mmCIF file of C-alpha atoms in Angstrom:
data_model
loop_
_atom_site.group_PDB
_atom_site.id
_atom_site.type_symbol
_atom_site.label_atom_id
_atom_site.label_comp_id
_atom_site.label_asym_id
_atom_site.label_seq_id
_atom_site.Cartn_x
_atom_site.Cartn_y
_atom_site.Cartn_z
ATOM 1 C CA MET A 1 76.474 83.120 62.289
ATOM 2 C CA ASN A 2 77.684 81.729 65.581
ATOM 3 C CA ILE A 3 80.044 84.672 66.000
ATOM 4 C CA LYS A 4 77.155 87.117 65.491
ATOM 5 C CA LEU A 5 75.040 85.253 68.044
ATOM 6 C CA GLN A 6 77.880 85.312 70.553
ATOM 7 C CA THR A 7 78.435 89.051 69.996
ATOM 8 C CA THR A 8 74.707 89.758 70.436
ATOM 9 C CA TYR A 9 74.593 87.631 73.573
ATOM 10 C CA LYS A 10 77.585 89.469 75.086
ATOM 11 C CA ARG A 11 76.053 92.864 74.330
ATOM 12 C CA ASN A 12 72.726 91.866 75.896
ATOM 13 C CA TRP A 13 74.543 90.457 78.934
ATOM 14 C CA ILE A 14 76.526 93.709 79.385
ATOM 15 C CA LYS A 15 73.355 95.821 79.101
ATOM 16 C CA THR A 16 71.506 93.637 81.628
ATOM 17 C CA HIS A 17 74.456 93.625 84.013
ATOM 18 C CA PHE A 18 74.773 97.420 83.772
ATOM 19 C CA ARG A 19 71.040 97.949 84.464
ATOM 20 C CA GLN A 20 71.213 95.692 87.505
ATOM 21 C CA ASN A 21 74.380 97.262 88.962
ATOM 22 C CA TRP A 22 74.308 100.852 87.720
ATOM 23 C CA GLU A 23 74.720 102.191 91.258
ATOM 24 C CA LEU A 24 78.086 100.444 91.585
ATOM 25 C CA TYR A 25 79.275 101.846 88.271
ATOM 26 C CA LEU A 26 78.152 105.303 89.374
ATOM 27 C CA MET A 27 80.160 105.005 92.601
ATOM 28 C CA ILE A 28 83.333 104.052 90.750
ATOM 29 C CA ILE A 29 83.242 107.073 88.409
ATOM 30 C CA PRO A 30 84.988 109.475 90.888
ATOM 31 C CA ILE A 31 87.797 106.943 91.402
ATOM 32 C CA ILE A 32 88.317 106.499 87.676
ATOM 33 C CA ALA A 33 88.199 110.277 87.190
ATOM 34 C CA TYR A 34 90.812 110.759 89.940
ATOM 35 C CA TYR A 35 93.313 108.417 88.322
ATOM 36 C CA VAL A 36 92.662 109.724 84.820
ATOM 37 C CA ILE A 37 93.003 113.399 85.806
ATOM 38 C CA PHE A 38 95.835 113.173 88.332
ATOM 39 C CA CYS A 39 97.779 110.101 87.161
ATOM 40 C CA TYR A 40 97.336 109.556 83.428
ATOM 41 C CA VAL A 41 96.788 113.055 82.010
ATOM 42 C CA PRO A 42 99.962 114.443 83.696
ATOM 43 C CA MET A 43 101.974 111.687 81.992
ATOM 44 C CA TYR A 44 101.873 113.860 78.888
ATOM 45 C CA GLY A 45 104.202 116.232 80.715
ATOM 46 C CA THR A 46 106.974 113.594 80.826
ATOM 47 C CA VAL A 47 107.775 114.590 77.250
ATOM 48 C CA ILE A 48 109.816 117.495 78.670
ATOM 49 C CA ALA A 49 112.370 114.906 79.814
ATOM 50 C CA PHE A 50 113.372 114.753 76.133
ATOM 51 C CA GLN A 51 113.426 118.544 75.657
ATOM 52 C CA ASN A 52 115.158 121.665 76.890
ATOM 53 C CA TYR A 53 111.883 122.826 78.367
ATOM 54 C CA SER A 54 111.176 126.537 78.584
ATOM 55 C CA PRO A 55 107.965 127.766 80.279
ATOM 56 C CA GLY A 56 107.803 130.636 77.821
ATOM 57 C CA LYS A 57 107.828 128.346 74.776
ATOM 58 C CA GLY A 58 105.730 125.596 76.349
ATOM 59 C CA ILE A 59 105.936 121.879 75.677
ATOM 60 C CA LEU A 60 105.196 122.167 71.953
ATOM 61 C CA GLY A 61 107.704 124.977 71.371
ATOM 62 C CA SER A 62 110.645 123.713 73.435
ATOM 63 C CA LYS A 63 113.717 122.283 71.718
ATOM 64 C CA TRP A 64 113.910 118.490 71.403
ATOM 65 C CA VAL A 65 117.180 116.990 72.752
ATOM 66 C CA GLY A 66 116.360 113.276 72.903
ATOM 67 C CA LEU A 67 118.179 111.268 75.577
ATOM 68 C CA LYS A 68 120.622 114.023 76.523
ATOM 69 C CA HIS A 69 119.303 114.479 80.081
ATOM 70 C CA PHE A 70 119.270 110.726 80.746
ATOM 71 C CA ILE A 71 122.888 110.462 79.593
ATOM 72 C CA ASP A 72 123.836 113.462 81.744
ATOM 73 C CA PHE A 73 122.275 111.839 84.813
ATOM 74 C CA LEU A 74 123.843 108.428 84.189
ATOM 75 C CA SER A 75 127.258 110.074 83.798
ATOM 76 C CA SER A 76 126.744 112.422 86.746
ATOM 77 C CA PRO A 77 129.114 112.061 89.730
ATOM 78 C CA ASP A 78 126.030 112.128 91.978
ATOM 79 C CA ILE A 79 124.356 108.986 90.586
ATOM 80 C CA GLY A 80 126.392 106.521 92.649
ATOM 81 C CA ARG A 81 125.624 108.302 95.914
ATOM 82 C CA LEU A 82 121.933 108.758 95.063
ATOM 83 C CA LEU A 83 121.388 105.143 94.042
ATOM 84 C CA ARG A 84 123.341 103.838 97.044
ATOM 85 C CA ASN A 85 121.343 105.918 99.510
ATOM 86 C CA THR A 86 118.003 105.178 97.851
ATOM 87 C CA VAL A 87 118.640 101.432 97.707
ATOM 88 C CA THR A 88 120.002 101.341 101.283
ATOM 89 C CA ILE A 89 116.948 103.106 102.711
ATOM 90 C CA SER A 90 114.567 101.054 100.531
ATOM 91 C CA ILE A 91 116.056 97.679 101.461
ATOM 92 C CA ASN A 92 116.125 98.476 105.182
ATOM 93 C CA THR A 93 112.541 99.734 105.009
ATOM 94 C CA LEU A 94 111.517 96.605 103.097
ATOM 95 C CA ILE A 95 113.193 94.217 105.528
ATOM 96 C CA PHE A 96 112.079 95.849 108.770
ATOM 97 C CA GLY A 97 109.106 97.980 107.759
ATOM 98 C CA PHE A 98 107.410 95.195 105.827
ATOM 99 C CA THR A 99 107.774 92.426 108.399
ATOM 100 C CA THR A 100 106.863 94.300 111.590
ATOM 101 C CA PRO A 101 103.172 94.905 110.666
ATOM 102 C CA ILE A 102 102.818 91.179 109.962
ATOM 103 C CA ILE A 103 104.314 90.337 113.358
ATOM 104 C CA LEU A 104 102.036 92.869 115.063
ATOM 105 C CA ALA A 105 98.966 91.446 113.319
ATOM 106 C CA LEU A 106 99.916 87.899 114.359
ATOM 107 C CA MET A 107 100.440 89.024 117.963
ATOM 108 C CA MET A 108 97.135 90.924 118.101
ATOM 109 C CA ASN A 109 95.377 87.902 116.611
ATOM 110 C CA GLU A 110 96.412 85.926 119.681
ATOM 111 C CA LEU A 111 95.028 88.491 122.148
ATOM 112 C CA ARG A 112 91.834 87.348 123.808
ATOM 113 C CA GLN A 113 91.083 90.439 125.916
ATOM 114 C CA ALA A 114 89.004 92.630 123.611
ATOM 115 C CA LYS A 115 89.565 95.868 125.556
ATOM 116 C CA PHE A 116 93.322 95.472 125.665
ATOM 117 C CA LYS A 117 93.343 94.589 121.975
ATOM 118 C CA ARG A 118 91.435 97.781 121.102
ATOM 119 C CA VAL A 119 93.862 99.848 123.186
ATOM 120 C CA VAL A 120 96.859 98.322 121.376
ATOM 121 C CA GLN A 121 95.240 98.956 117.993
ATOM 122 C CA THR A 122 94.389 102.572 118.843
ATOM 123 C CA VAL A 123 97.867 103.354 120.170
ATOM 124 C CA SER A 124 99.570 101.759 117.151
ATOM 125 C CA TYR A 125 97.285 103.583 114.661
ATOM 126 C CA MET A 126 97.771 107.061 116.145
ATOM 127 C CA PRO A 127 101.141 107.999 114.546
ATOM 128 C CA HIS A 128 99.646 107.445 111.085
ATOM 129 C CA PHE A 129 97.313 110.413 111.590
ATOM 130 C CA ILE A 130 100.012 112.812 112.780
ATOM 131 C CA SER A 131 101.364 115.272 110.210
ATOM 132 C CA VAL A 132 104.792 114.452 108.757
ATOM 133 C CA VAL A 133 105.931 117.952 109.773
ATOM 134 C CA VAL A 134 104.963 117.277 113.385
ATOM 135 C CA ILE A 135 106.541 113.814 113.280
ATOM 136 C CA CYS A 136 109.825 115.226 112.003
ATOM 137 C CA GLY A 137 109.763 117.965 114.658
ATOM 138 C CA MET A 138 109.316 115.297 117.324
ATOM 139 C CA ILE A 139 112.148 113.213 115.875
ATOM 140 C CA LYS A 140 114.501 116.212 115.882
ATOM 141 C CA ASP A 141 113.681 116.900 119.531
ATOM 142 C CA PHE A 142 114.101 113.236 120.510
ATOM 143 C CA VAL A 143 117.520 112.814 118.847
ATOM 144 C CA SER A 144 118.959 116.260 119.606
ATOM 145 C CA SER A 145 121.967 116.465 121.911
ATOM 146 C CA ASP A 146 119.678 116.862 124.936
ATOM 147 C CA GLY A 147 116.810 114.688 123.642
ATOM 148 C CA PHE A 148 115.713 111.653 125.592
ATOM 149 C CA ILE A 149 116.826 109.155 122.906
ATOM 150 C CA SER A 150 120.303 110.707 122.665
ATOM 151 C CA THR A 151 120.525 110.785 126.457
ATOM 152 C CA PHE A 152 119.413 107.157 126.704
ATOM 153 C CA LEU A 153 121.966 106.021 124.101
ATOM 154 C CA ALA A 154 124.782 108.228 125.430
ATOM 155 C CA PRO A 155 126.425 105.378 127.425
ATOM 156 C CA LEU A 156 126.616 103.299 124.233
ATOM 157 C CA ILE A 157 127.771 106.144 121.982
ATOM 158 C CA GLY A 158 130.113 107.645 124.550
ATOM 159 C CA GLU A 159 128.675 111.157 124.462
ATOM 160 C CA ASN A 160 125.477 113.164 124.004
ATOM 161 C CA VAL A 161 125.320 114.144 120.342
ATOM 162 C CA ASP A 162 122.785 115.467 117.884
ATOM 163 C CA MET A 163 122.210 112.190 116.071
ATOM 164 C CA LEU A 164 121.016 113.922 112.890
ATOM 165 C CA THR A 165 124.503 115.352 112.408
ATOM 166 C CA ARG A 166 126.061 111.889 112.181
ATOM 167 C CA GLU A 167 125.954 110.239 108.745
ATOM 168 C CA LYS A 168 125.728 106.654 109.994
ATOM 169 C CA MET A 169 122.730 107.405 112.197
ATOM 170 C CA PHE A 170 120.394 108.813 109.549
ATOM 171 C CA VAL A 171 119.212 105.514 108.027
ATOM 172 C CA PRO A 172 118.405 103.878 111.417
ATOM 173 C CA ILE A 173 116.532 107.023 112.495
ATOM 174 C CA TYR A 174 114.592 107.202 109.218
ATOM 175 C CA VAL A 175 113.675 103.496 109.143
ATOM 176 C CA THR A 176 112.826 103.233 112.856
ATOM 177 C CA SER A 177 110.633 106.329 112.816
ATOM 178 C CA GLY A 178 108.972 105.041 109.642
ATOM 179 C CA ILE A 179 108.094 101.782 111.370
ATOM 180 C CA TRP A 180 106.635 103.730 114.287
ATOM 181 C CA GLN A 181 104.527 105.800 111.875
ATOM 182 C CA THR A 182 103.143 102.966 109.749
ATOM 183 C CA LEU A 183 103.242 99.883 111.983
ATOM 184 C CA GLY A 184 99.637 99.922 113.180
ATOM 185 C CA TRP A 185 98.069 101.214 109.965
ATOM 186 C CA ASP A 186 99.871 98.680 107.753
ATOM 187 C CA SER A 187 98.789 95.845 110.022
ATOM 188 C CA ILE A 188 95.094 96.480 109.230
ATOM 189 C CA ILE A 189 95.169 94.580 105.945
ATOM 190 C CA TYR A 190 96.777 91.571 107.640
ATOM 191 C CA MET A 191 94.212 91.685 110.438
ATOM 192 C CA ALA A 192 91.500 91.615 107.766
ATOM 193 C CA ALA A 193 93.178 88.622 106.104
ATOM 194 C CA LEU A 194 93.419 86.836 109.462
ATOM 195 C CA SER A 195 89.699 87.322 110.072
ATOM 196 C CA GLY A 196 88.979 85.456 106.831
ATOM 197 C CA ILE A 197 90.709 82.237 107.888
ATOM 198 C CA ASP A 198 88.254 79.383 108.457
ATOM 199 C CA MET A 199 88.068 78.607 112.189
ATOM 200 C CA GLN A 200 87.474 74.945 111.373
ATOM 201 C CA LEU A 201 91.111 74.731 110.301
ATOM 202 C CA TYR A 202 92.167 75.691 113.830
ATOM 203 C CA GLU A 203 89.801 73.118 115.289
ATOM 204 C CA ALA A 204 91.237 70.439 113.020
ATOM 205 C CA ALA A 205 94.762 71.462 114.007
ATOM 206 C CA LYS A 206 93.866 71.215 117.713
ATOM 207 C CA ILE A 207 92.445 67.731 117.181
ATOM 208 C CA ASP A 208 95.716 66.740 115.524
ATOM 209 C CA GLY A 209 97.567 67.966 118.615
ATOM 210 C CA ALA A 210 98.956 71.224 117.234
ATOM 211 C CA GLY A 211 99.851 73.850 119.820
ATOM 212 C CA LYS A 212 99.700 77.621 119.364
ATOM 213 C CA TRP A 213 103.030 77.779 117.557
ATOM 214 C CA ASN A 214 102.161 74.989 115.095
ATOM 215 C CA GLN A 215 98.706 76.484 114.524
ATOM 216 C CA MET A 216 100.369 79.754 113.557
ATOM 217 C CA ARG A 217 102.938 77.966 111.420
ATOM 218 C CA TYR A 218 100.617 75.639 109.525
ATOM 219 C CA VAL A 219 97.274 77.511 109.549
ATOM 220 C CA THR A 220 97.661 81.243 110.233
ATOM 221 C CA ILE A 221 100.692 82.098 108.129
ATOM 222 C CA PRO A 222 99.639 80.004 105.090
ATOM 223 C CA GLY A 223 96.181 81.601 105.396
ATOM 224 C CA ILE A 224 97.553 85.134 104.978
ATOM 225 C CA MET A 225 100.420 84.222 102.630
ATOM 226 C CA PRO A 226 98.575 85.388 99.450
ATOM 227 C CA THR A 227 98.077 88.809 101.059
ATOM 228 C CA ILE A 228 101.725 88.929 102.145
ATOM 229 C CA ILE A 229 102.916 88.086 98.627
ATOM 230 C CA ILE A 230 100.710 90.725 96.971
ATOM 231 C CA MET A 231 101.862 93.397 99.432
ATOM 232 C CA LEU A 232 105.488 92.345 98.940
ATOM 233 C CA ILE A 233 105.178 92.665 95.148
ATOM 234 C CA LEU A 234 103.739 96.165 95.556
ATOM 235 C CA LYS A 235 106.517 97.125 97.982
ATOM 236 C CA ILE A 236 109.203 95.879 95.608
ATOM 237 C CA GLY A 237 107.550 97.813 92.775
ATOM 238 C CA SER A 238 108.002 101.059 94.712
ATOM 239 C CA MET A 239 111.434 100.369 96.201
ATOM 240 C CA LEU A 240 113.113 103.394 94.648
ATOM 241 C CA SER A 241 110.210 105.719 95.427
ATOM 242 C CA VAL A 242 111.559 106.991 98.726
ATOM 243 C CA GLY A 243 109.456 110.054 99.558
ATOM 244 C CA TYR A 244 111.228 113.396 99.698
ATOM 245 C CA GLU A 245 109.034 115.122 102.318
ATOM 246 C CA LYS A 246 110.320 113.400 105.431
ATOM 247 C CA ILE A 247 113.945 113.338 104.304
ATOM 248 C CA ILE A 248 113.940 117.047 103.435
ATOM 249 C CA LEU A 249 112.490 117.833 106.857
ATOM 250 C CA LEU A 250 115.171 115.754 108.595
ATOM 251 C CA TYR A 251 118.388 116.065 106.673
ATOM 252 C CA ASN A 252 121.029 118.790 106.514
ATOM 253 C CA PRO A 253 124.258 119.388 104.538
ATOM 254 C CA LEU A 254 126.294 117.470 107.133
ATOM 255 C CA ILE A 255 124.582 114.181 106.238
ATOM 256 C CA TYR A 256 123.906 114.602 102.500
ATOM 257 C CA ASN A 257 126.327 111.752 101.848
ATOM 258 C CA THR A 258 123.946 109.192 103.383
ATOM 259 C CA SER A 259 120.567 110.951 103.290
ATOM 260 C CA ASP A 260 120.286 112.466 99.815
ATOM 261 C CA VAL A 261 118.121 110.213 97.613
ATOM 262 C CA ILE A 262 116.733 110.445 94.087
ATOM 263 C CA SER A 263 113.492 112.164 95.110
ATOM 264 C CA THR A 264 115.245 114.860 97.181
ATOM 265 C CA TYR A 265 117.762 115.380 94.382
ATOM 266 C CA VAL A 266 114.876 115.915 91.936
ATOM 267 C CA TYR A 267 113.139 118.270 94.367
ATOM 268 C CA ARG A 268 116.230 120.431 94.914
ATOM 269 C CA LEU A 269 117.181 120.716 91.260
ATOM 270 C CA GLY A 270 113.598 121.169 90.111
ATOM 271 C CA PHE A 271 112.555 123.902 92.521
ATOM 272 C CA GLU A 272 115.852 125.542 93.451
ATOM 273 C CA SER A 273 117.754 125.313 90.162
ATOM 274 C CA GLN A 274 114.663 125.133 87.931
ATOM 275 C CA GLU A 275 116.142 122.342 85.814
ATOM 276 C CA TRP A 276 112.731 120.957 84.858
ATOM 277 C CA SER A 277 113.779 118.810 81.901
ATOM 278 C CA TYR A 278 116.728 117.235 83.710
ATOM 279 C CA THR A 279 114.725 116.423 86.833
ATOM 280 C CA SER A 280 111.872 115.039 84.714
ATOM 281 C CA ALA A 281 114.373 112.706 83.070
ATOM 282 C CA VAL A 282 115.636 111.584 86.496
ATOM 283 C CA GLY A 283 112.073 111.019 87.716
ATOM 284 C CA LEU A 284 111.184 109.056 84.569
ATOM 285 C CA PHE A 285 114.308 106.936 84.969
ATOM 286 C CA ASN A 286 113.265 106.191 88.556
ATOM 287 C CA SER A 287 109.753 105.209 87.449
ATOM 288 C CA ILE A 288 111.078 102.887 84.729
ATOM 289 C CA ILE A 289 113.300 101.070 87.243
ATOM 290 C CA ASN A 290 110.333 100.702 89.611
ATOM 291 C CA PHE A 291 108.221 99.316 86.766
ATOM 292 C CA ILE A 292 110.919 96.765 85.895
ATOM 293 C CA LEU A 293 111.132 95.710 89.556
ATOM 294 C CA LEU A 294 107.343 95.351 89.753
ATOM 295 C CA VAL A 295 107.113 93.220 86.608
ATOM 296 C CA SER A 296 110.069 91.086 87.700
ATOM 297 C CA ALA A 297 108.655 90.474 91.184
ATOM 298 C CA ASN A 298 105.244 89.606 89.741
ATOM 299 C CA THR A 299 106.781 87.223 87.179
ATOM 300 C CA ILE A 300 108.844 85.427 89.814
ATOM 301 C CA SER A 301 105.828 85.154 92.115
ATOM 302 C CA ARG A 302 103.632 83.774 89.323
ATOM 303 C CA LYS A 303 106.329 81.262 88.380
ATOM 304 C CA PHE A 304 106.748 79.761 91.846
ATOM 305 C CA ASN A 305 103.185 80.025 93.227
ATOM 306 C CA ASP A 306 99.646 80.892 92.171
ATOM 307 C CA THR A 307 99.619 84.400 93.682
ATOM 308 C CA SER A 308 100.391 87.429 91.512
ATOM 309 C CA LEU A 309 98.973 90.789 90.484
ATOM 310 C CA TRP A 310 98.274 89.600 86.958
#
């Protein structure tokens, strides 16, 4: 009897809550539809990773081959180079690209001149809104043999060179330009977290004799630490998802050894060689590794502190 009463109570509560907040539920429908249509429905297509897919026969008519394509990729001579390049770019992006927006947000939080602060924010946000094609064109001009960056670094290098023809220079160029693109935009979430810190904590710290550095160390950073941890977990969960667009626009056969990553490998084989099943298997393998990294990072975070995604 008690179970029936509880069930009835829950149903009535849900109905009342829905009537009171139906506008909010209506607003969230397009978001749910987006993820269902463009993220979950296409997952059905991953079945071709276990087939010799033929467009003429379709998914249901193509021959089933099981784990053949996964085994072929894991035994491929390219896997070592692809994983090395992907991990190298991901780790460098994580170390430098993740920390710089936090530093920028902390620095802007200390600015007291509102006009200057708005100028800094505007200038740092601008690269985010520039097309990747335009960004890559600018980078190529800057690091060409007569570009201003190559000319500036010529005394250190010893000569004016097209930096995108040197294998060792690709990762620094990619990571540095990525920081320039995303620095201001990624700092927004940390600025929002900083605005939520109780000002009374700063007043209490001042009374205790804490200077600016100690206020940042004991009030500011702990105040935004939950946000930092959540963003770090998400970054770790997408470590191997290095986008192909920018790399394809920047690289060339001379630097494949350090610039070719999993996503560009999938793009080339999928569109140029039309190996749909093989590239689907590679993409699924990449997604599984990312999922394992995400779960592992979340588990470790939940074990050592109270902040986690779930």
